[in-house]
Coordinates of C-alpha atoms and ligand atoms in Angstrom, one line a residue:
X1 CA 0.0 0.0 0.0
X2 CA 1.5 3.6 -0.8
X3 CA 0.3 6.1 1.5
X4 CA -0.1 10.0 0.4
X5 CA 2.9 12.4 1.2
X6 CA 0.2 14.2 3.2
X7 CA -0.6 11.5 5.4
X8 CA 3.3 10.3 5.5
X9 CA 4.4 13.6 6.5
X10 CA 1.9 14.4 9.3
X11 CA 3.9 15.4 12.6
X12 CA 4.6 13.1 15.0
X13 CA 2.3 13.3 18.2
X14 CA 5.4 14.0 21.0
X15 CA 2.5 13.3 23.6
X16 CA 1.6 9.8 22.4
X17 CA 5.1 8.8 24.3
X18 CA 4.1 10.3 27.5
X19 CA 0.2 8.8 27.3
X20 CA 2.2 5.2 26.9
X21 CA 4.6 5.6 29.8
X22 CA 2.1 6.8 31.8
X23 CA -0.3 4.0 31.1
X24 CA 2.1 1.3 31.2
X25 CA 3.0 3.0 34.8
X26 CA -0.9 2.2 35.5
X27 CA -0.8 -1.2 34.4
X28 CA 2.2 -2.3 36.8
X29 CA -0.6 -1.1 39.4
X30 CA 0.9 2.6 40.6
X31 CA -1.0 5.1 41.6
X32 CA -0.4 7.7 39.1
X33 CA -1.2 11.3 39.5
X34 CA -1.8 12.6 36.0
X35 CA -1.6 16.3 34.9
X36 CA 0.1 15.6 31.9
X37 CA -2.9 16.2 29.8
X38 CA -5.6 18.8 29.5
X39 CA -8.6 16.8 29.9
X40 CA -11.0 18.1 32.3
X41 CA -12.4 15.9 35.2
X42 CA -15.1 17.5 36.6
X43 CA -18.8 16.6 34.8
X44 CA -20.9 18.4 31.9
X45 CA -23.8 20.5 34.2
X46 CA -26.8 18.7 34.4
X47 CA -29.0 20.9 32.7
X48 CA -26.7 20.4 29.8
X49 CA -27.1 16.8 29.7
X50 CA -30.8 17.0 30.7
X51 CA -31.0 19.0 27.2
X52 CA -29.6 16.7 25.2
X53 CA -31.7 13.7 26.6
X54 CA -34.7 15.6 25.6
X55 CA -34.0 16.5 22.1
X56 CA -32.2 13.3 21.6
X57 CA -35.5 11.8 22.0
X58 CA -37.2 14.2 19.3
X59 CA -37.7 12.4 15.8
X60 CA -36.9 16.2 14.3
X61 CA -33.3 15.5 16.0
X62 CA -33.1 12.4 14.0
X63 CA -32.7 14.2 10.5
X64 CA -30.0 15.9 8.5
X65 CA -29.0 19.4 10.4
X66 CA -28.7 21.9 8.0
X67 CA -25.2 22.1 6.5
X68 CA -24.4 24.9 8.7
X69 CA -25.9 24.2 12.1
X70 CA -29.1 24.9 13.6
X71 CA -30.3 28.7 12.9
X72 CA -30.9 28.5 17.3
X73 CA -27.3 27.7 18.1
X74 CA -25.7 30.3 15.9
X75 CA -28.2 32.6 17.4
X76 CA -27.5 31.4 20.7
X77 CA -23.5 31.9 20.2
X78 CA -24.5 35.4 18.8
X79 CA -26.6 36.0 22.5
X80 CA -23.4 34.6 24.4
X81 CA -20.5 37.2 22.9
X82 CA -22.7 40.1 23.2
X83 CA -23.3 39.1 27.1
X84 CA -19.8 37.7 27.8
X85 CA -18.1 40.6 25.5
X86 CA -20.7 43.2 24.2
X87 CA -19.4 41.8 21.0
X88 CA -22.6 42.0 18.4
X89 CA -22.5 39.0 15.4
X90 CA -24.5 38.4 12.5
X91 CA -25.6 34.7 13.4
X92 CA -26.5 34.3 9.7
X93 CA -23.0 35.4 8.3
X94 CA -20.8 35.9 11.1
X95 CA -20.9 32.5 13.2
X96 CA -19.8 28.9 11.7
X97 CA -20.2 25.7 14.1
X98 CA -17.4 23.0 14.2
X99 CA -16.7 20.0 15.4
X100 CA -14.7 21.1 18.3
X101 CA -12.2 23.5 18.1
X102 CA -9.8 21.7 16.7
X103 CA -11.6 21.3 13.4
X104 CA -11.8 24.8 12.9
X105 CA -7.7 25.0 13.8
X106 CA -7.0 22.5 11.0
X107 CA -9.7 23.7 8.8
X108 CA -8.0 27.3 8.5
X109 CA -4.7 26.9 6.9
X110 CA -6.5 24.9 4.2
X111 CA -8.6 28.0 3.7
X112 CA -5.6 30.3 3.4
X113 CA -2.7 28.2 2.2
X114 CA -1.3 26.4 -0.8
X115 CA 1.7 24.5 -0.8
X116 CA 5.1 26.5 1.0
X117 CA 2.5 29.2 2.2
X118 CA 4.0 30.5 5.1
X119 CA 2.2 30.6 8.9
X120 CA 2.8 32.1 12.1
X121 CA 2.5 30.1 15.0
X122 CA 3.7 30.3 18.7
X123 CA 6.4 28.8 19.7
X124 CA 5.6 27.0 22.5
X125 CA 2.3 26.4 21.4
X126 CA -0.8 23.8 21.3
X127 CA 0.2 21.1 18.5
X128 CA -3.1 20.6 16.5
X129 CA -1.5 24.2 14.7
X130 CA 1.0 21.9 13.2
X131 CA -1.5 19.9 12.0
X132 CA -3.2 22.2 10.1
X133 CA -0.1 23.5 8.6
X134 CA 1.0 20.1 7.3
X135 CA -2.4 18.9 6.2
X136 CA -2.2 22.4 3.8
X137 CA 1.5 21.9 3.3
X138 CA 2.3 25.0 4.7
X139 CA 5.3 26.1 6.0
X140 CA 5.4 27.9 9.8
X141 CA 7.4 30.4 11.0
X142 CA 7.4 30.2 15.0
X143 CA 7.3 33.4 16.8
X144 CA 8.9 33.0 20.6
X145 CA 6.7 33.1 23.7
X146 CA 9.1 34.2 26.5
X147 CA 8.7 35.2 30.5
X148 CA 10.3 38.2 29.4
X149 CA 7.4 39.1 27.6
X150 CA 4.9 37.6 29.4
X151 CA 4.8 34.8 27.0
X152 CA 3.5 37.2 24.2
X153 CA 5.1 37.3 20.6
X154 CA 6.8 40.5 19.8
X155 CA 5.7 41.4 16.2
X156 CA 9.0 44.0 15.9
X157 CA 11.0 40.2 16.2
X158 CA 9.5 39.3 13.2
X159 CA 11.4 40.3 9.8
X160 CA 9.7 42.0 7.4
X161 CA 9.8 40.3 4.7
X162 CA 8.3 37.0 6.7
X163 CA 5.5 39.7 8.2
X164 CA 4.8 40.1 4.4
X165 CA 4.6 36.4 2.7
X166 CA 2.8 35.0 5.8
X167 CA -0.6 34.5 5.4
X168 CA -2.6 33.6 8.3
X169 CA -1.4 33.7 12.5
X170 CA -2.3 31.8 15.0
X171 CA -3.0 33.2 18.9
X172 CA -3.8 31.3 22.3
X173 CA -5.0 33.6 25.6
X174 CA -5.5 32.6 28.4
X175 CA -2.3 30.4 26.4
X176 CA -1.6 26.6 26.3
X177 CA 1.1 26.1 27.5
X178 CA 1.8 29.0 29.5
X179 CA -1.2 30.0 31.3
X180 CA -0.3 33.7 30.1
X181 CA -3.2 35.9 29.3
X182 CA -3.2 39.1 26.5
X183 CA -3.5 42.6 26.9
X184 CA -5.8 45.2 25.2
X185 CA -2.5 46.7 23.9
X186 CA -1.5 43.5 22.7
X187 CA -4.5 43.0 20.7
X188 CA -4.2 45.9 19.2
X189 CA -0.9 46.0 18.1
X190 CA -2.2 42.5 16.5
X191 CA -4.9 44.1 14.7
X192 CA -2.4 47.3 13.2
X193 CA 0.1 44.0 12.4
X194 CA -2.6 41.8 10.5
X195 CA -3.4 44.9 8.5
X196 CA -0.1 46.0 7.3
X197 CA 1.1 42.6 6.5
X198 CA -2.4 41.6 4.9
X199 CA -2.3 38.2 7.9
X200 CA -5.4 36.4 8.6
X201 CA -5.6 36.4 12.7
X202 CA -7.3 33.2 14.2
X203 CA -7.5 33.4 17.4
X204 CA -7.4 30.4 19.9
X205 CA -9.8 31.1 22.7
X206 CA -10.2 27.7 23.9
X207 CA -9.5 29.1 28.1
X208 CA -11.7 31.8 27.4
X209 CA -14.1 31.3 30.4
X210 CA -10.7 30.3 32.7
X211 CA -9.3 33.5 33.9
X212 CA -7.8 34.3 37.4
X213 CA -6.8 37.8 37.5
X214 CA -9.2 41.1 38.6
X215 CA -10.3 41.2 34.5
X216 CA -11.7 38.5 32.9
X217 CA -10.1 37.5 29.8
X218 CA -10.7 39.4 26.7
X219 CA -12.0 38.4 23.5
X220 CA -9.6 39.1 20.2
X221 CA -13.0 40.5 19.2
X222 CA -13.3 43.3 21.6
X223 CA -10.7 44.9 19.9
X224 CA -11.3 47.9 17.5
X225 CA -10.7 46.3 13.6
X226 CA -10.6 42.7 14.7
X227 CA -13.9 41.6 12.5
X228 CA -11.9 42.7 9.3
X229 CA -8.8 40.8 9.8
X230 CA -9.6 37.7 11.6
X231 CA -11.8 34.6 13.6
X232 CA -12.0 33.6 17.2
X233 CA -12.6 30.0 17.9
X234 CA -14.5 29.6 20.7
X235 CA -14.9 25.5 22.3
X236 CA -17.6 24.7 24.8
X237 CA -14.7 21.5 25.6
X238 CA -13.2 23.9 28.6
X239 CA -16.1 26.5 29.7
X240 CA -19.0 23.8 30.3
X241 CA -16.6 20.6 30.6
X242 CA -17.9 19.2 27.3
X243 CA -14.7 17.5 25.7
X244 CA -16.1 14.6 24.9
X245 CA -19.0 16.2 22.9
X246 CA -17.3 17.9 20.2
X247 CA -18.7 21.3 19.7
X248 CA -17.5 25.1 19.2
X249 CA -17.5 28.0 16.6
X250 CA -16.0 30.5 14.9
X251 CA -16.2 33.7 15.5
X252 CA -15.5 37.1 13.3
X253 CA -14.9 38.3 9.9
X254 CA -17.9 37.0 7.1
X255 CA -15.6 36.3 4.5
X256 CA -13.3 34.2 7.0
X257 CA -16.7 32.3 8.0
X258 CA -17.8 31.6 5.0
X259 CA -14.8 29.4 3.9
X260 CA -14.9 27.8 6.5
X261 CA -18.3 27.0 5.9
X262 CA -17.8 26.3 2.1
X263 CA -14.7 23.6 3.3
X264 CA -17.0 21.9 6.0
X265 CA -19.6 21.4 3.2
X266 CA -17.7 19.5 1.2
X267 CA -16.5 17.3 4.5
X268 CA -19.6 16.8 7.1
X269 CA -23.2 17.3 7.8
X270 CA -23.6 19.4 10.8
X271 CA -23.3 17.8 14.4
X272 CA -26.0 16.2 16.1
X273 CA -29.0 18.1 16.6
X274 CA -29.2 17.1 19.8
X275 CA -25.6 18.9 20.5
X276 CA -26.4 21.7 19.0
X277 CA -29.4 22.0 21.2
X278 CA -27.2 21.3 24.1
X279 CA -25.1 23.7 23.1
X280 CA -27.6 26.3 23.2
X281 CA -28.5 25.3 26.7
X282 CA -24.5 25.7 27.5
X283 CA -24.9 29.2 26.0
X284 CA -27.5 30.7 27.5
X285 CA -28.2 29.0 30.9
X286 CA -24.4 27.9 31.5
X287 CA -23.2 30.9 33.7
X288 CA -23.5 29.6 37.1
X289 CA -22.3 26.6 36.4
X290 CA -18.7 28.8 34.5
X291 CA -18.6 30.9 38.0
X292 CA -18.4 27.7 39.6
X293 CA -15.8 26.3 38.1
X294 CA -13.5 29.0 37.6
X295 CA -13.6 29.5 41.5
X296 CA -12.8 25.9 41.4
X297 CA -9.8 26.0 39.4
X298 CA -8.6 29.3 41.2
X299 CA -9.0 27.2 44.4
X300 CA -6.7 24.5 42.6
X301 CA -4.3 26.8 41.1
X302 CA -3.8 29.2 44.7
X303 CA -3.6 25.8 46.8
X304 CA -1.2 24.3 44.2
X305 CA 1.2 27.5 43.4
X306 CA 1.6 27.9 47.1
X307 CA 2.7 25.0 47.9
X308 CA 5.0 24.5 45.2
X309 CA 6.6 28.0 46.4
X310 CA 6.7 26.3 50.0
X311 CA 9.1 23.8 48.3
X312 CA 10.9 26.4 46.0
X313 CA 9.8 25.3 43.0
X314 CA 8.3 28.9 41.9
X315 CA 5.7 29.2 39.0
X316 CA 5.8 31.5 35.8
X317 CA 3.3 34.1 36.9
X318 CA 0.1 33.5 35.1
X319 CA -3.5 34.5 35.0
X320 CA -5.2 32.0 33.3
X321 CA -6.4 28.5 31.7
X322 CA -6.2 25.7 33.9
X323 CA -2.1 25.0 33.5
X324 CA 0.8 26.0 35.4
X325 CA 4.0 26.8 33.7
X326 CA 6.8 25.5 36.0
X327 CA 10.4 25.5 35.6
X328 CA 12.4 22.2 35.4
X329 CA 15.2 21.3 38.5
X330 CA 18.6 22.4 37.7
X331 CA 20.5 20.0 35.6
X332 CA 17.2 18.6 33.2
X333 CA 15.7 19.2 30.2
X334 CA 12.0 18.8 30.5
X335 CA 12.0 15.3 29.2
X336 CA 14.4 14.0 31.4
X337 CA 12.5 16.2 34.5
X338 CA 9.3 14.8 33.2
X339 CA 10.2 11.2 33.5
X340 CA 12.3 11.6 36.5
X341 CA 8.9 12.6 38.1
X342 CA 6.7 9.7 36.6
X343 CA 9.6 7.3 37.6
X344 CA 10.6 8.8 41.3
X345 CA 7.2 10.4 41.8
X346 CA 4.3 8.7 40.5
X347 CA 3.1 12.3 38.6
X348 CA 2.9 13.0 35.1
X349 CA 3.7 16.2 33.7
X350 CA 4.1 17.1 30.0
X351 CA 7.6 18.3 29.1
X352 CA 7.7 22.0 27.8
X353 CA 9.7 20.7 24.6
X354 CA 6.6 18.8 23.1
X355 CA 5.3 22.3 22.6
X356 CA 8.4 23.8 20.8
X357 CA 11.7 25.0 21.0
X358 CA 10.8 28.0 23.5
X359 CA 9.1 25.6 25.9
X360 CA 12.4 23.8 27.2
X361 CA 13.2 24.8 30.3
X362 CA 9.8 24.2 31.7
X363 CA 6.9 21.6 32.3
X364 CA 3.4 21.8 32.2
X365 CA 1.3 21.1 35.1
X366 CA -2.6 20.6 34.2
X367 CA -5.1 21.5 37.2
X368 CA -7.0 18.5 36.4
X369 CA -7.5 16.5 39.6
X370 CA -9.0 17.5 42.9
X371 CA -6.6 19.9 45.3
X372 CA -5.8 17.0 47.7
X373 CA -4.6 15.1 44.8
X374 CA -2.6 18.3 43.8
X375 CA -1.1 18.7 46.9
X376 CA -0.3 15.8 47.5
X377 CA 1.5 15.8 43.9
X378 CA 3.9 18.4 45.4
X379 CA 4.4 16.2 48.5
X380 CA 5.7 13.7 46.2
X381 CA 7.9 15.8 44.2
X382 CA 9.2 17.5 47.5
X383 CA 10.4 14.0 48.7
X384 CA 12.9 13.4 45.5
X385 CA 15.1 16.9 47.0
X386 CA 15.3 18.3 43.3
X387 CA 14.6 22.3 44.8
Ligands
LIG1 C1 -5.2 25.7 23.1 C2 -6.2 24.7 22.7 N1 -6.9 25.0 21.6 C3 -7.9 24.2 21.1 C4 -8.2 23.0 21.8 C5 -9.2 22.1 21.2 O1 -10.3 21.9 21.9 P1 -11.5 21.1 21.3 O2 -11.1 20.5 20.0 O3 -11.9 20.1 22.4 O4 -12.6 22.1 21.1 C6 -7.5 22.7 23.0 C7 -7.8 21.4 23.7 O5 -7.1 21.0 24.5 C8 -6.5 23.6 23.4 O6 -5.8 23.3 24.5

């Protein structure tokens, strides 16, 4: 059998490794404590689930969606960003449902890119932008997120003549790794960037909901000129604990939308009615259930931080998502930090270098078991006298 060069040339998943270890680690019996990954424990709200039992049971939920979602659920997203962000949408021309949110990430570069196109992409960064960028045969020019900038990319770092051939950037905040959220300024100077270069911005705002600092995170559409040079893609995976279910939008700019709509009908039938009527339910009735859980991962991230200080092993400062950026012990590189804590420790981390160059020199810690679990994940790392 001969394979495509596409599919021969995907990336490799650096994280498969670290999902092996750790379940082999399982299988000899141990009692691992796993924030390597970002999958979150806690349980979709009831009146979530309670949603999707009722429409699943509706024969009209049985039948083709149309192509583009349910006319309710765009309108329903359309409610959510002008409550969450005073942001007003056109649900008919200015909302496109996905899959998750990864979907949309890989579905973008095949909008925008032919073969060597070039992308901007952060560096360290969530991998599924890779993905995209291979599927399209692009090529990516990584742009550095340091502590020194608060893990933001500084646009005057990237050479002109790269500014001008690239054709579409991607941006995280709160950020994956780092846990670092943007500024107004920051989005703005994105905005006067993606119009002098003529870039299409997609911004990532999977941790939208998860933000720890006196202002809640902003939307890249918030910012003055964002509709005319880019998308926000918005998950429901993170904000109502619905990984599993598979459903989030775009966000933004009608001609951006409506590729991404023309791609998708050549590729799938909408999702599930039932989802999408979920979804609405997430949208409009979700918000006590979001202030719960934020104050729940606050609760996680405060107990954890401090007590990782009280063994001085000190955090990157960060504001949001529901990671923790933490410097490796003197004398690793994350890998070898990362499985000297799954072998001496019994706790998973994911080494910074699975998300790029920039990320070595750190792990990252996912808030994704309960704070006694957390805690006593420190305990454990305390006992093998690394700090
Ligand atoms: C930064 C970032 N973007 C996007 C996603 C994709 O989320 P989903 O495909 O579940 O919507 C994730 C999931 O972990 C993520 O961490």
């Amino acid at each position: 059998m001969q394979f495509s060069n596409t599919l021969q040339h995907l990336p490799t998943q650096f994280f498969s490794k670290l999902v092996k270890q750790v379940n082999a680690a399982k299988a000899e019996g141990r009692d691992i404590i796993n924030l390597g990954q970002g999958n979150p424990d806690q349980p979709t709200p009831n009146n979530i689930i309670k949603e999707l039992q009722r429409s699943a049971a509706n024969p009209e939920s049985h039948r083709y969606s149309p192509f583009s979602g349910k006319e309710s659920l765009k309108k329903a997203v359309c409610s959510f960003y002008q409550r969450e962000y005073g942001v007003q949408l056109q649900y008919d021309t200015e909302v496109a449902i996905l899959f998750g949110g990864k979907i949309g990430l890989v579905e973008l570069p095949l909008c925008f890119c032919d073969e060597g196109d070039l992308i901007l992409a952060p560096d360290p960064g969530y991998p599924d932008y890779l993905s995209g960028i291979s599927l399209a045969k692009a090529a990516t020019h990584f742009m550095p997120l340091e502590a020194k900038n608060q893990f933001l990319p500084s646009y005057l770092e990237i050479p002109n003549d790269i500014a001008k051939q690239a054709k579409l950037m991607f941006l995280n905040y709160p950020n994956n790794p780092t846990g670092a959220t943007a500024t107004k300024e920051f989005f703005e100077e994105t905005v006067s960037f993606a119009r002098s270069n003529g870039v299409v911005v997609a911004h990532d705002f999977a941790y939208g909901a998860l933000g720890f600092g006196e202002e809640k995170p902003r939307s890249f559409l918030q910012t003055e000129g964002a509709k005319e040079v880019g998308v926000e893609i918005y998950t429901l995976s993170k904000t109502y604990n619905m990984a599993g279910w598979r459903v989030a939008f775009a966000v933004g700019n009608s001609k951006i939308i409506e590729a991404i709509n023309l791609l998708q009908d050549h590729m799938y039938v909408s999702l599930f009615p039932a989802i999408q009527d979920a979804a609405v339910e997430a949208l409009l009735n979700g918000e006590e259930s979001v202030k719960e859980l934020v104050a729940l991962y606050k609760k996680r991230r405060t107990a954890f931080v401090e007590k990782c200080a009280s063994i001085g092993w000190h955090a990157a400062p960060t504001d949001g998502s529901f990671f923790v950026w933490m410097p490796v012990a003197k004398g690793f590189t994350s890998e070898q930090f990362a499985t000297y804590l799954l072998d001496h420790a019994d706790v998973a981390v994911a080494p910074g270098i699975g998300f790029g160059e920039y990320g070595e020199g750190y792990v990252r810690v996912g808030l994704v078991e309960n704070t006694d679990r957390l805690l006593e994940a420190v305990n454990r790392v305390a006992s093998c006298k690394l700090f």
